[in-house]
Amino acid sequence: MFVRGLKRKCFDGEEDIEGTLAGIKAIPSYNLQRQSLLDMSLVKLQLCHMLVEPNLCRSVLIANTVRQIQEEMTQDGTWQMINTQNTGQASLDRLVSTDILCRSSREQAEGKHVPGYSTFNKDFESDQAQDSSETMSTASSEQVPRNLQSNAWEMENPQENKGNFQKSLDQIFETLENKSPNSVEELFSEVDNSYYDLDTMLTGMMSGTKMGHCDGLETFSSPTTATSNSNCKSDINELDHIVEILVES
Amino acid sequence: FPGAGGGNDIQWCFSQVKGAVDDDVAEADIISTVEFNHSGELLATGDKGGRVVIFQQEQENKTQSHSRGEYNVYSTFQSHEPEFDYLKSLEIEEKINKIRWLPQKNAAQFLLSTNDKTIKLWKISERDKRPEGYNLKEEDGRYRDPTTVTTLRVPVFRPMDLMVEASPRRIFANAHTYHINSISINSDYETYLSADDLRINLWHLEITDRSFNIVDIKPANMEELTEVITAAEFHPNSCNTFVYSSSKGTIRLCDMRASALCDRHSKLFEEPEDPSNRSFFSEIISSISDVKFSHSGRYMMTRDYLSVKIWDLNMENRPVETYQVHEYLRSKLCSLYENDCIFDKFECCWNGSDRQVLIVMTGSYNNFFRMFDRNTKRDITLEASRENNKPRTVLKPRKVCASGKRKKDEISVDSLDFNKKILHTAWHPKENIIAVATTNNLYIFQDKMN
């Protein structure tokens, strides 16, 4: 069914995940599914490092989806819980601007330390995944520094000039911020470093084909399984699940 | 439709396929628009590489009564080139988003073609004679030595091999900040509209340095942007009326006589949401990708991600008919969101102007396309594939197995190829001939003539 033939564990209610998780059937909780959808949407919105102006309709629809999820999370109180949990987060500016995303990855490529997003909501099942993700991101940044660096440089010029669209996008998120203070910050708090790596890798390889970056990210996800050996099986499940979702976007 | 009985059912047969055979698709060859001209004699395609290819139907061979004329290449030209917007540091794609033909007024043909930013009026003319016998020039164009000219003669026109020339007659540029998604020629044949994500402009075909903005939905604060324009079309008979659709599944009908800026619609068509089907993807799948008036102008058809809806212009609160194109995808929306297929923009079209028959057609995945007969309420799924490429072989109906046990000849949802999408289809204005574009091939199907 899919471009790459991988099965998805998503709202669709499909069962097994192939590969290391063969045989394990798990139906994710609604919260986790919703969180995955939110993360996926954010990654999609971040993929604006294109040479061609991105599709405004698509971006608006994704942004609306993000807003919808945030509203629902605010209503059922899960948003509040994140609010109380997270302190000392990196500033909002860092999170929203895609220019900064590139800068972060460049810094990473140069070997500078980029503070990760270490806190997360304990009520979310992605807890353990978060820890593993950080390990994953450091491991992979070491593994693929050359890729990141070249990609970052490639992207440098388009990124220096923010088009109208970038501004609009920032403003779309500013709206979310205005609705509930620190909401965007919290939105992005679920995003860990691995997103940045993902982002540059995806954009660097992107030449209009989705196949391309999925293939590239195969190597990205393999260090994951190596480093998380020490963690319990459920961590791997969650982690791979999240990585697979990221990979597919 | 085959197997369904009834003398009026159309039996579709493969006629021709145009384009490269290999599976490795060159990006520039991806077909981005298909359009018959008003007589149906010409069929134009636009591609991602900015080229327009026009096919012409052969004159019917009187002895071969069992098939209509074939379509052969008539003209190919580069309509748009890639550009670079230095201010935004972004490329402007040369991909042809839409082609619209003007009705023929003289020997030449005219069409409008547009990319994301610029609309061009092209004149396609034939040359089958040339003057020969100049006094001062040789036949190859070199000038003769005047001292060798001893007699005087009048040049005469002599026949030559047919040459079809395309020349840009007007370039309508710099009027769109956002990406143009539609162009539509007015029934006055003097004006046309062009629509981008946030604005619609009205042009006069003769005037390129000015256009009138007739719709503007850009919010003062871009932070507040939640809805964009997805398609627009002029009413076929009423030259002051047009409609535009949005990403929230609404259609607005506007009357240009009401005010200069048509910000307030005359009618708003919107179907209330079905609460039982509500999900995070509800809005995305309600986004309308195409809107087309019926030939009479009494109805209009809209295409959203999963369905085709027919609206009566007199009834705003719900469509008169809804046809499910691929309802089996409803349970796969998350995956389709992930791989971006949920943002695919399918077009739809009405059958030609035969009033007895009322069929609508639209594309789907796996190179399937669907037709819905409004009279009989029957529908059919067909496939555009080189496997069925014997002319006059009736196409076999296809069926997708949504769940449960898959019958023989059915295809399961998980086996569908989502890379093979049919986004663009066109129906001959008079005959039962259809053009269906797969990624890089153009298929022509005809009904079986007895």
XYZ file of C-alpha atoms in Angstrom:
699
model
C 0.000 0.000 0.000
C 2.655 2.504 0.890
C 5.329 4.037 -1.192
C 7.927 2.017 0.637
C 5.924 -0.981 1.615
C 6.267 -0.465 5.353
C 3.196 -0.955 7.405
C 2.038 1.784 9.677
C 0.831 1.617 13.201
C -1.416 4.596 13.346
C -5.034 5.577 13.691
C -5.653 3.183 10.877
C -5.716 0.269 13.262
C -3.217 -1.807 11.368
C -1.573 -4.432 13.431
C 1.965 -5.640 13.178
C 5.004 -3.549 12.670
C 7.513 -5.347 10.580
C 11.159 -5.745 11.343
C 12.277 -5.917 14.914
C 8.738 -5.846 16.193
C 7.423 -8.741 14.229
C 4.769 -10.536 16.112
C 4.053 -7.841 18.623
C 0.527 -6.548 18.278
C -0.180 -3.304 20.006
C -3.051 -0.892 19.630
C -1.740 2.504 20.703
C -3.803 4.521 23.116
C -5.749 7.422 21.758
C -3.397 9.838 23.505
C -0.378 8.287 21.922
C -1.999 8.252 18.528
C -2.948 11.868 18.893
C 0.546 12.746 20.026
C 2.009 10.896 17.054
C -0.256 12.787 14.740
C 0.816 16.047 16.326
C 4.478 15.200 15.982
C 3.986 14.099 12.411
C 2.203 17.330 11.586
C 4.950 19.421 13.110
C 7.580 17.605 11.105
C 5.551 18.159 7.961
C 5.339 21.851 8.679
C 9.045 22.048 9.276
C 9.798 20.622 5.879
C 9.745 23.993 4.211
C 13.371 24.114 3.222
C 12.448 23.818 -0.374
C 13.755 25.657 -3.335
C 10.237 25.994 -4.612
C 7.685 27.853 -2.552
C 5.737 25.259 -0.613
C 2.078 24.553 -1.178
C 0.102 27.031 0.911
C -3.062 24.925 0.909
C -1.234 21.937 2.317
C 0.477 24.033 4.975
C -2.761 25.651 6.047
C -4.489 22.284 6.324
C -1.659 20.854 8.398
C -1.532 23.927 10.615
C -5.280 23.644 11.156
C -4.831 20.015 12.154
C -2.173 20.997 14.653
C -4.446 23.658 16.076
C -7.295 21.173 16.301
C -5.182 18.727 18.249
C -3.938 21.436 20.543
C -7.472 22.606 21.214
C -8.603 19.132 22.048
C -5.619 18.591 24.281
C -6.373 21.842 26.029
C -9.955 20.806 26.542
C -9.259 17.441 28.023
C -6.584 18.830 30.265
C -3.566 17.048 28.850
C -2.239 20.385 27.672
C -2.300 21.761 31.206
C -0.286 18.847 32.450
C 2.450 19.558 29.984
C 2.436 23.176 31.074
C 3.123 22.342 34.684
C 5.752 19.762 33.851
C 7.931 21.792 31.606
C 10.232 24.417 32.970
C 13.419 25.868 31.653
C 12.622 25.128 28.087
C 14.523 26.749 25.335
C 12.969 29.968 24.158
C 10.059 30.032 21.765
C 12.074 31.801 19.127
C 14.439 28.912 18.882
C 11.625 26.509 18.311
C 9.583 28.265 15.742
C 12.073 29.558 13.287
C 13.178 27.063 10.705
C 16.231 29.201 10.214
C 17.198 28.244 13.714
C 16.540 24.611 12.975
C 19.162 24.738 10.296
C 21.521 26.598 12.517
C 21.126 23.967 15.213
C 21.946 21.191 12.855
C 24.936 23.070 11.532
C 26.149 23.526 15.080
C 25.648 19.861 15.639
C 27.620 19.061 12.592
C 30.377 21.250 13.873
C 30.332 19.311 17.093
C 28.762 21.937 19.336
C 26.402 20.840 22.013
C 22.792 21.549 21.413
C 20.637 21.290 24.495
C 17.980 18.688 24.101
C 14.461 18.756 25.327
C 14.753 16.564 28.302
C 11.483 16.976 30.097
C 8.289 15.374 29.028
C 4.950 14.471 30.340
C 5.126 11.332 32.376
C 1.574 10.536 31.539
C 2.466 10.077 27.941
C 3.680 6.690 26.907
C 6.361 8.303 24.847
C 8.259 8.864 28.114
C 10.794 6.182 27.695
C 11.018 6.863 24.026
C 12.194 10.374 24.788
C 15.269 9.145 26.631
C 16.055 6.725 23.894
C 15.485 9.365 21.269
C 18.131 11.568 22.782
C 20.595 8.751 22.810
C 19.589 8.061 19.276
C 20.063 11.597 18.153
C 23.543 11.947 19.604
C 24.543 8.624 18.176
C 23.244 9.429 14.769
C 24.689 12.902 14.694
C 28.054 11.301 15.171
C 27.238 8.734 12.597
C 26.192 11.112 9.883
C 27.977 14.379 10.507
C 29.079 14.710 6.945
C 25.570 14.405 5.650
C 24.283 16.997 8.053
C 27.049 19.374 7.316
C 26.760 19.201 3.575
C 23.004 19.386 3.796
C 23.160 22.349 6.101
C 25.456 24.198 3.748
C 23.308 23.328 0.803
C 20.324 24.729 2.548
C 22.114 27.793 3.760
C 21.144 30.163 1.010
C 17.442 29.444 0.835
C 17.314 29.591 4.582
C 18.979 32.948 4.945
C 16.144 34.512 3.006
C 12.835 33.857 4.648
C 10.110 34.059 2.091
C 6.662 35.347 2.734
C 5.608 31.838 3.411
C 8.085 31.310 6.235
C 6.798 34.445 7.845
C 3.232 33.281 7.466
C 4.114 30.003 9.025
C 5.800 31.652 11.955
C 2.759 33.755 12.349
C 0.505 30.758 12.226
C 2.368 29.441 15.179
C 2.362 32.753 16.895
C -1.394 32.453 16.852
C -1.166 29.197 18.689
C 1.106 30.891 21.136
C -1.289 33.727 21.664
C -4.186 31.428 22.345
C -2.527 29.889 25.346
C 0.793 31.187 26.605
C 3.705 28.881 26.082
C 1.465 26.545 24.140
C 3.692 26.491 21.119
C 6.661 26.014 23.325
C 4.928 23.044 24.861
C 3.919 21.896 21.415
C 7.518 21.750 20.470
C 8.646 20.395 23.798
C 7.695 16.965 22.596
C 10.053 17.467 19.735
C 13.502 16.290 20.560
C 16.798 16.779 18.806
C 16.187 13.956 16.443
C 13.704 16.166 14.611
C 16.419 18.584 13.703
C 18.619 15.881 12.364
C 15.699 14.451 10.512
C 14.860 17.797 9.122
C 18.215 18.523 7.567
C 18.624 15.030 6.301
C 15.224 15.064 4.752
C 15.624 18.443 3.161
C 19.133 17.785 2.029
C 18.057 14.702 0.198
C 14.753 15.960 -0.913
C 14.495 16.551 -4.608
C 10.802 16.233 -4.862
C 10.643 12.516 -4.260
C 9.493 11.086 -1.022
C 11.258 7.859 -1.676
C 14.608 9.560 -1.436
C 14.533 10.669 2.113
C 12.902 7.517 3.338
C 15.797 5.530 1.968
C 18.274 7.929 3.478
C 16.692 7.618 6.846
C 17.077 3.874 6.871
C 20.638 4.401 8.048
C 19.380 6.962 10.479
C 17.139 4.568 12.262
C 19.535 1.642 12.395
C 21.869 3.191 15.014
C 18.765 3.478 17.102
C 18.283 -0.190 17.507
C 21.947 -0.609 18.308
C 22.067 1.958 21.082
C 18.807 1.056 22.692
C 19.779 -2.555 23.193
C 20.116 -1.955 26.863
C 16.592 -0.615 27.159
C 13.640 -2.807 27.658
C 11.652 -4.057 24.752
C 8.798 -1.607 25.225
C 11.248 1.264 24.714
C 12.284 -0.155 21.409
C 8.660 -0.550 20.454
C 7.841 3.065 21.194
C 11.049 4.369 19.743
C 10.810 2.495 16.508
C 7.218 3.397 16.256
C 8.047 7.068 16.512
C 11.017 6.782 14.195
C 8.946 4.973 11.638
C 6.392 7.718 11.714
C 9.113 10.322 11.321
C 10.738 8.352 8.564
C 7.564 8.097 6.605
C 6.907 11.805 6.746
C -21.892 -0.152 -18.420
C -20.692 -3.615 -19.325
C -22.679 -6.415 -17.825
C -25.322 -4.140 -16.498
C -27.634 -4.429 -19.441
C -29.534 -1.580 -20.980
C -28.988 -0.272 -24.460
C -27.625 3.056 -23.376
C -24.696 1.815 -21.360
C -21.353 2.851 -22.726
C -18.737 0.215 -23.324
C -15.326 1.765 -23.077
C -12.514 0.491 -25.268
C -8.877 1.294 -25.326
C -7.969 3.503 -28.262
C -4.481 4.949 -27.840
C -1.775 5.665 -25.314
C 0.781 8.476 -25.617
C 4.014 8.829 -23.741
C 7.084 6.896 -22.723
C 6.831 3.200 -22.038
C 9.469 2.791 -19.376
C 8.624 2.800 -15.699
C 11.339 5.300 -14.934
C 9.394 8.513 -15.152
C 11.271 11.686 -15.964
C 9.978 14.425 -13.677
C 9.487 16.835 -16.570
C 7.189 14.383 -18.333
C 4.645 14.241 -15.546
C 1.341 15.350 -17.037
C -0.222 18.174 -15.080
C -3.282 19.093 -17.121
C -5.467 17.745 -19.950
C -8.062 19.661 -21.953
C -10.095 19.155 -25.131
C -10.861 22.216 -27.228
C -14.442 23.245 -27.944
C -14.838 21.046 -31.000
C -12.932 18.115 -29.561
C -10.668 18.030 -32.557
C -7.704 19.125 -30.457
C -6.507 17.685 -27.171
C -3.897 19.577 -25.166
C -1.705 18.348 -22.349
C 0.624 20.337 -20.118
C 3.479 18.837 -18.161
C 5.769 19.547 -15.259
C 8.522 20.587 -17.643
C 6.446 23.513 -18.867
C 5.647 21.992 -22.249
C 2.329 21.861 -24.035
C 1.617 19.020 -26.435
C -1.430 19.269 -28.660
C -2.911 16.248 -30.383
C -5.226 16.496 -33.346
C -7.891 14.041 -34.257
C -7.628 12.585 -37.760
C -10.521 13.295 -39.982
C -12.843 10.333 -39.880
C -12.180 7.795 -42.521
C -15.516 7.145 -44.110
C -14.686 3.556 -44.844
C -13.608 2.824 -41.299
C -16.890 3.321 -39.592
C -15.994 1.281 -36.554
C -13.628 3.769 -35.040
C -13.232 7.433 -34.765
C -10.149 9.294 -35.836
C -6.963 8.798 -33.923
C -5.194 11.586 -32.099
C -1.724 12.420 -33.347
C 0.759 15.032 -32.288
C -0.113 18.355 -33.863
C 2.105 20.798 -32.030
C 4.600 20.804 -29.182
C 5.981 23.922 -27.599
C 7.641 25.168 -24.468
C 5.022 27.307 -22.793
C 6.759 28.248 -19.565
C 10.343 28.223 -18.425
C 11.574 27.884 -14.863
C 12.129 31.243 -13.239
C 13.816 32.425 -10.112
C 12.245 34.891 -7.741
C 15.291 36.750 -6.484
C 13.377 38.574 -3.813
C 12.219 35.438 -2.076
C 15.086 33.274 -3.219
C 12.666 30.688 -4.490
C 12.189 28.957 -7.785
C 9.039 29.442 -9.752
C 8.062 26.124 -11.245
C 7.432 25.907 -14.942
C 4.806 23.241 -14.418
C 1.639 23.948 -16.399
C -1.204 24.031 -13.909
C -4.068 24.584 -16.322
C -4.852 24.946 -20.005
C -8.078 26.474 -21.262
C -9.024 26.764 -24.911
C -10.716 29.761 -26.448
C -13.501 29.053 -28.907
C -12.268 29.193 -32.454
C -12.930 32.486 -34.236
C -10.711 32.159 -37.292
C -8.213 29.772 -38.781
C -5.939 29.928 -35.762
C -6.495 28.289 -32.383
C -5.927 30.052 -29.090
C -5.356 28.687 -25.628
C -4.453 30.037 -22.221
C -1.822 28.172 -20.271
C -0.643 29.011 -16.797
C 2.030 28.059 -14.298
C 2.070 29.231 -10.672
C 2.548 32.890 -11.533
C 2.107 33.744 -15.197
C -0.672 33.153 -17.707
C 0.071 33.118 -21.417
C -2.162 33.324 -24.423
C -0.814 31.127 -27.217
C -1.789 31.264 -30.848
C -1.480 28.034 -32.752
C -1.617 28.498 -36.482
C -1.023 26.377 -39.520
C 1.121 27.200 -42.429
C 0.766 25.038 -45.488
C 1.789 27.472 -48.215
C 4.740 29.689 -48.713
C 5.604 32.387 -51.166
C 8.134 31.469 -53.790
C 9.737 33.410 -56.578
C 11.118 36.491 -54.886
C 13.010 38.895 -57.084
C 15.707 39.899 -54.652
C 16.150 36.727 -52.646
C 17.115 33.173 -53.482
C 14.892 30.364 -52.274
C 17.176 29.779 -49.311
C 16.892 33.411 -48.255
C 20.225 34.707 -49.415
C 20.094 37.966 -51.194
C 20.762 37.902 -54.905
C 23.278 40.097 -56.505
C 21.111 42.907 -57.891
C 23.058 42.986 -61.118
C 21.888 39.446 -61.900
C 18.237 40.424 -61.718
C 17.075 40.811 -65.275
C 13.368 40.057 -65.053
C 10.568 40.899 -62.668
C 8.063 38.435 -61.394
C 5.317 38.238 -58.813
C 5.923 35.720 -56.013
C 3.291 33.000 -55.840
C 2.116 30.800 -52.982
C 3.067 27.197 -53.369
C 2.040 24.343 -51.102
C 4.500 23.146 -48.493
C 4.524 20.531 -45.742
C 2.184 21.518 -42.983
C 3.876 23.487 -40.282
C 2.134 24.243 -37.025
C 3.460 27.246 -35.203
C 2.774 28.308 -31.677
C 3.486 31.867 -30.662
C 2.798 33.657 -27.388
C 0.466 36.525 -28.085
C -0.085 37.836 -24.572
C 1.715 37.390 -21.311
C -0.288 38.149 -18.185
C 2.258 38.437 -15.438
C 2.901 39.928 -12.020
C -0.630 39.767 -10.758
C -0.362 36.821 -8.391
C 1.552 36.650 -5.158
C 0.379 33.121 -4.463
C 0.179 30.069 -6.682
C -2.365 30.102 -9.485
C -4.643 27.069 -9.293
C -7.357 27.956 -11.847
C -8.100 29.918 -14.963
C -11.538 30.190 -16.482
C -12.687 31.933 -19.630
C -15.875 33.914 -19.368
C -18.856 33.254 -21.612
C -18.301 36.678 -23.143
C -15.041 35.306 -24.575
C -13.398 38.598 -23.794
C -12.494 38.231 -20.173
C -11.181 35.479 -17.968
C -10.392 34.928 -14.316
C -7.285 33.566 -12.660
C -7.351 32.329 -9.085
C -4.522 31.763 -6.642
C -4.643 30.592 -3.027
C -5.970 33.880 -1.719
C -7.073 36.060 -4.615
C -9.010 35.985 -7.853
C -8.258 38.418 -10.674
C -10.287 39.356 -13.705
C -8.459 40.011 -16.967
C -9.336 41.233 -20.395
C -7.743 39.041 -23.031
C -6.392 42.062 -24.857
C -4.895 43.802 -21.843
C -1.866 42.453 -20.081
C -0.753 45.295 -17.872
C -3.863 45.449 -15.759
C -6.192 43.086 -13.987
C -9.022 43.620 -11.548
C -8.987 41.929 -8.208
C -12.456 40.506 -7.637
C -11.912 38.248 -4.638
C -9.426 38.680 -1.834
C -9.537 36.412 1.179
C -6.135 37.291 2.520
C -6.556 38.203 6.183
C -4.996 41.438 7.385
C -2.964 39.334 9.708
C -1.557 36.230 8.059
C -1.594 34.609 11.481
C -5.310 34.298 11.025
C -5.133 32.376 7.773
C -7.126 29.181 7.994
C -8.733 28.847 4.579
C -7.517 29.122 0.983
C -9.098 29.191 -2.453
C -8.700 25.891 -4.229
C -10.545 26.325 -7.558
C -12.662 28.831 -9.454
C -14.814 28.831 -12.560
C -17.059 31.142 -14.516
C -20.666 30.165 -15.076
C -21.044 28.793 -18.642
C -23.889 31.128 -19.573
C -24.050 33.950 -17.096
C -21.067 36.204 -17.696
C -21.265 37.959 -14.347
C -21.370 34.818 -12.230
C -18.531 32.679 -11.004
C -17.846 30.243 -8.178
C -14.830 29.493 -6.076
C -14.177 26.598 -3.735
C -12.143 26.506 -0.546
C -9.998 24.224 1.540
C -12.806 24.024 4.082
C -15.201 22.405 1.643
C -17.299 25.449 0.849
C -18.257 26.889 -2.522
C -19.133 30.523 -2.930
C -21.077 31.850 -5.858
C -20.443 35.490 -6.635
C -22.096 38.035 -8.853
C -19.770 40.669 -10.249
C -22.611 43.107 -10.635
C -23.084 43.258 -6.890
C -19.830 45.031 -6.187
C -16.362 45.549 -7.556
C -14.788 43.359 -4.930
C -16.826 40.217 -4.570
C -16.055 39.664 -0.949
C -19.619 38.930 -0.060
C -20.910 35.892 -1.799
C -24.355 35.655 -3.265
C -24.596 32.021 -2.279
C -22.636 29.772 0.008
C -22.765 26.040 -0.638
C -21.761 23.871 2.256
C -22.829 20.484 3.498
C -23.017 20.110 7.258
C -20.461 17.709 8.613
C -21.472 14.178 9.438
C -20.655 13.889 13.152
C -20.251 10.137 12.966
C -17.405 10.494 10.506
C -15.556 13.166 12.382
C -11.798 12.790 12.778
C -8.708 14.952 12.777
C -8.678 14.512 9.025
C -12.227 15.698 8.427
C -11.212 19.134 7.307
C -8.437 17.939 5.047
C -10.650 15.502 3.202
C -13.388 18.093 2.850
C -11.029 20.400 0.973
C -12.368 20.770 -2.543
C -9.835 20.053 -5.270
C -11.974 20.857 -8.314
C -15.236 22.551 -9.219
C -16.970 22.285 -12.605
C -20.256 23.660 -13.821
C -22.507 21.400 -15.848
C -22.974 22.408 -19.489
C -26.416 23.787 -18.755
C -25.131 25.785 -15.830
C -27.851 24.513 -13.587
C -25.582 22.223 -11.599
C -22.029 22.190 -10.450
C -19.811 19.329 -9.398
C -17.151 19.384 -6.695
C -14.432 16.875 -5.911
C -13.080 16.408 -2.434
C -10.698 13.698 -1.336
C -13.159 10.835 -1.066
C -16.195 11.908 -3.045
C -17.801 13.753 -5.918
C -20.798 15.947 -5.133
C -23.385 17.391 -7.473
C -24.954 20.635 -6.356
C -28.078 22.315 -7.625
C -27.364 26.035 -7.782
C -30.712 26.664 -6.194
C -29.933 24.641 -3.098
C -27.133 25.765 -0.849
C -27.432 23.586 2.182
C -26.504 20.241 0.704
C -25.594 18.558 -2.566
C -28.280 16.784 -4.559
C -26.055 13.774 -5.150
C -22.916 12.396 -3.557
C -20.788 9.678 -5.110
C -18.119 7.833 -3.165
C -14.980 7.532 -5.212
C -12.906 5.364 -2.902
C -14.617 5.120 0.460
C -12.305 2.228 1.398
C -9.609 4.836 1.969
C -11.465 6.350 4.903
C -9.886 3.913 7.311
C -6.432 4.660 5.876
C -6.474 8.407 6.236
C -3.676 8.542 8.768
C -1.322 6.657 6.491
C -2.387 8.775 3.561
C -1.672 11.848 5.664
C 1.743 10.499 6.478
C 2.740 9.910 2.876
C 1.048 13.133 1.769
C -1.383 11.386 -0.576
C -4.224 12.982 1.336
C -3.221 16.259 -0.296
C -3.539 14.914 -3.848
C -5.807 17.101 -5.912
C -8.113 15.061 -8.096
C -10.059 16.721 -10.868
C -13.466 15.752 -12.172
C -15.376 16.252 -15.394
C -18.804 16.000 -16.928
C -19.575 13.971 -20.009
C -19.919 15.850 -23.269
C -22.974 17.903 -23.958
C -25.329 15.071 -24.859
C -28.270 15.955 -22.679
C -29.665 12.456 -22.535
C -26.628 11.095 -20.811
C -25.396 12.432 -17.505
C -22.110 10.918 -16.395
C -19.330 12.291 -14.260
C -15.786 11.024 -14.227
C -12.894 11.307 -11.820
C -9.607 9.590 -11.071
C -8.318 7.505 -8.191
C -5.200 5.501 -7.279
C -3.654 2.438 -8.892
C -4.405 4.083 -12.245
C -8.087 3.512 -11.634
C -10.694 6.001 -12.719
C -14.357 6.075 -11.881
C -17.544 7.051 -13.680
C -20.924 7.697 -12.145
C -24.069 7.620 -14.226
C -26.519 10.091 -12.734
C -29.487 8.576 -14.527
C -29.025 4.937 -13.699
C -27.110 5.580 -10.462
C -24.631 2.948 -11.574
C -20.900 3.387 -11.287
C -17.896 1.707 -12.791
C -14.186 1.494 -12.067
C -11.784 1.184 -14.983
C -8.038 1.013 -15.211
C -5.663 2.889 -17.482
C -2.982 0.354 -18.153
C -0.951 -0.807 -21.076
C -2.159 -4.335 -20.449
C -5.487 -3.554 -22.042
C -3.995 -2.007 -25.114
C -5.788 -3.768 -27.892
C -7.977 -1.291 -29.709
C -11.649 -2.073 -29.523
C -11.152 -4.399 -26.559
C -13.771 -3.496 -24.036
C -12.229 -2.512 -20.704
C -12.893 -4.863 -17.868
C -14.461 -3.283 -14.808
C -12.207 -3.344 -11.751
C -13.133 -3.791 -8.157
C -11.380 -2.998 -4.925
C -11.939 -5.314 -2.013
C -12.319 -3.147 1.059
C -12.358 -5.867 3.667
C -13.029 -9.489 4.165
C -12.367 -12.198 1.688
C -10.957 -11.007 -1.571
C -12.726 -12.429 -4.564
C -10.950 -13.419 -7.719
C -10.052 -10.416 -9.885
C -10.531 -8.072 -6.998
C -7.648 -6.064 -5.673
C -7.190 -5.451 -1.978
C -6.731 -1.950 -0.621
C -3.252 -2.735 0.640
C -2.142 -3.739 -2.832
C -3.096 -0.444 -4.392
C -0.243 1.544 -5.815
C -0.532 5.057 -4.432
C 2.143 6.311 -6.766
C -0.117 5.637 -9.716
C -2.648 8.391 -9.435
C -5.036 9.667 -12.037
C -5.525 13.325 -11.221
C -6.497 14.656 -14.652
C -9.228 13.432 -16.959
C -11.141 15.062 -19.815
C -14.234 14.213 -21.804
C -14.665 15.086 -25.479
C -17.275 17.849 -25.758
C -19.427 15.961 -28.225
C -18.498 12.315 -28.449
C -17.832 9.486 -26.062
C -14.096 9.848 -26.151
C -12.171 10.367 -22.937
C -8.590 11.316 -22.187
C -7.126 9.964 -18.964
C -3.685 10.987 -17.735
C -1.602 8.651 -15.623
C 1.679 9.977 -14.259
C 3.340 10.381 -17.613
C 1.076 8.694 -20.129
C -2.077 9.885 -21.807
C -4.711 7.243 -22.493
C -7.534 7.744 -24.932
C -10.608 5.575 -24.637
C -13.654 5.496 -26.871
C -16.985 3.841 -26.650
C -17.438 0.718 -28.690
C -19.123 1.592 -31.929
C -21.137 -1.138 -33.516
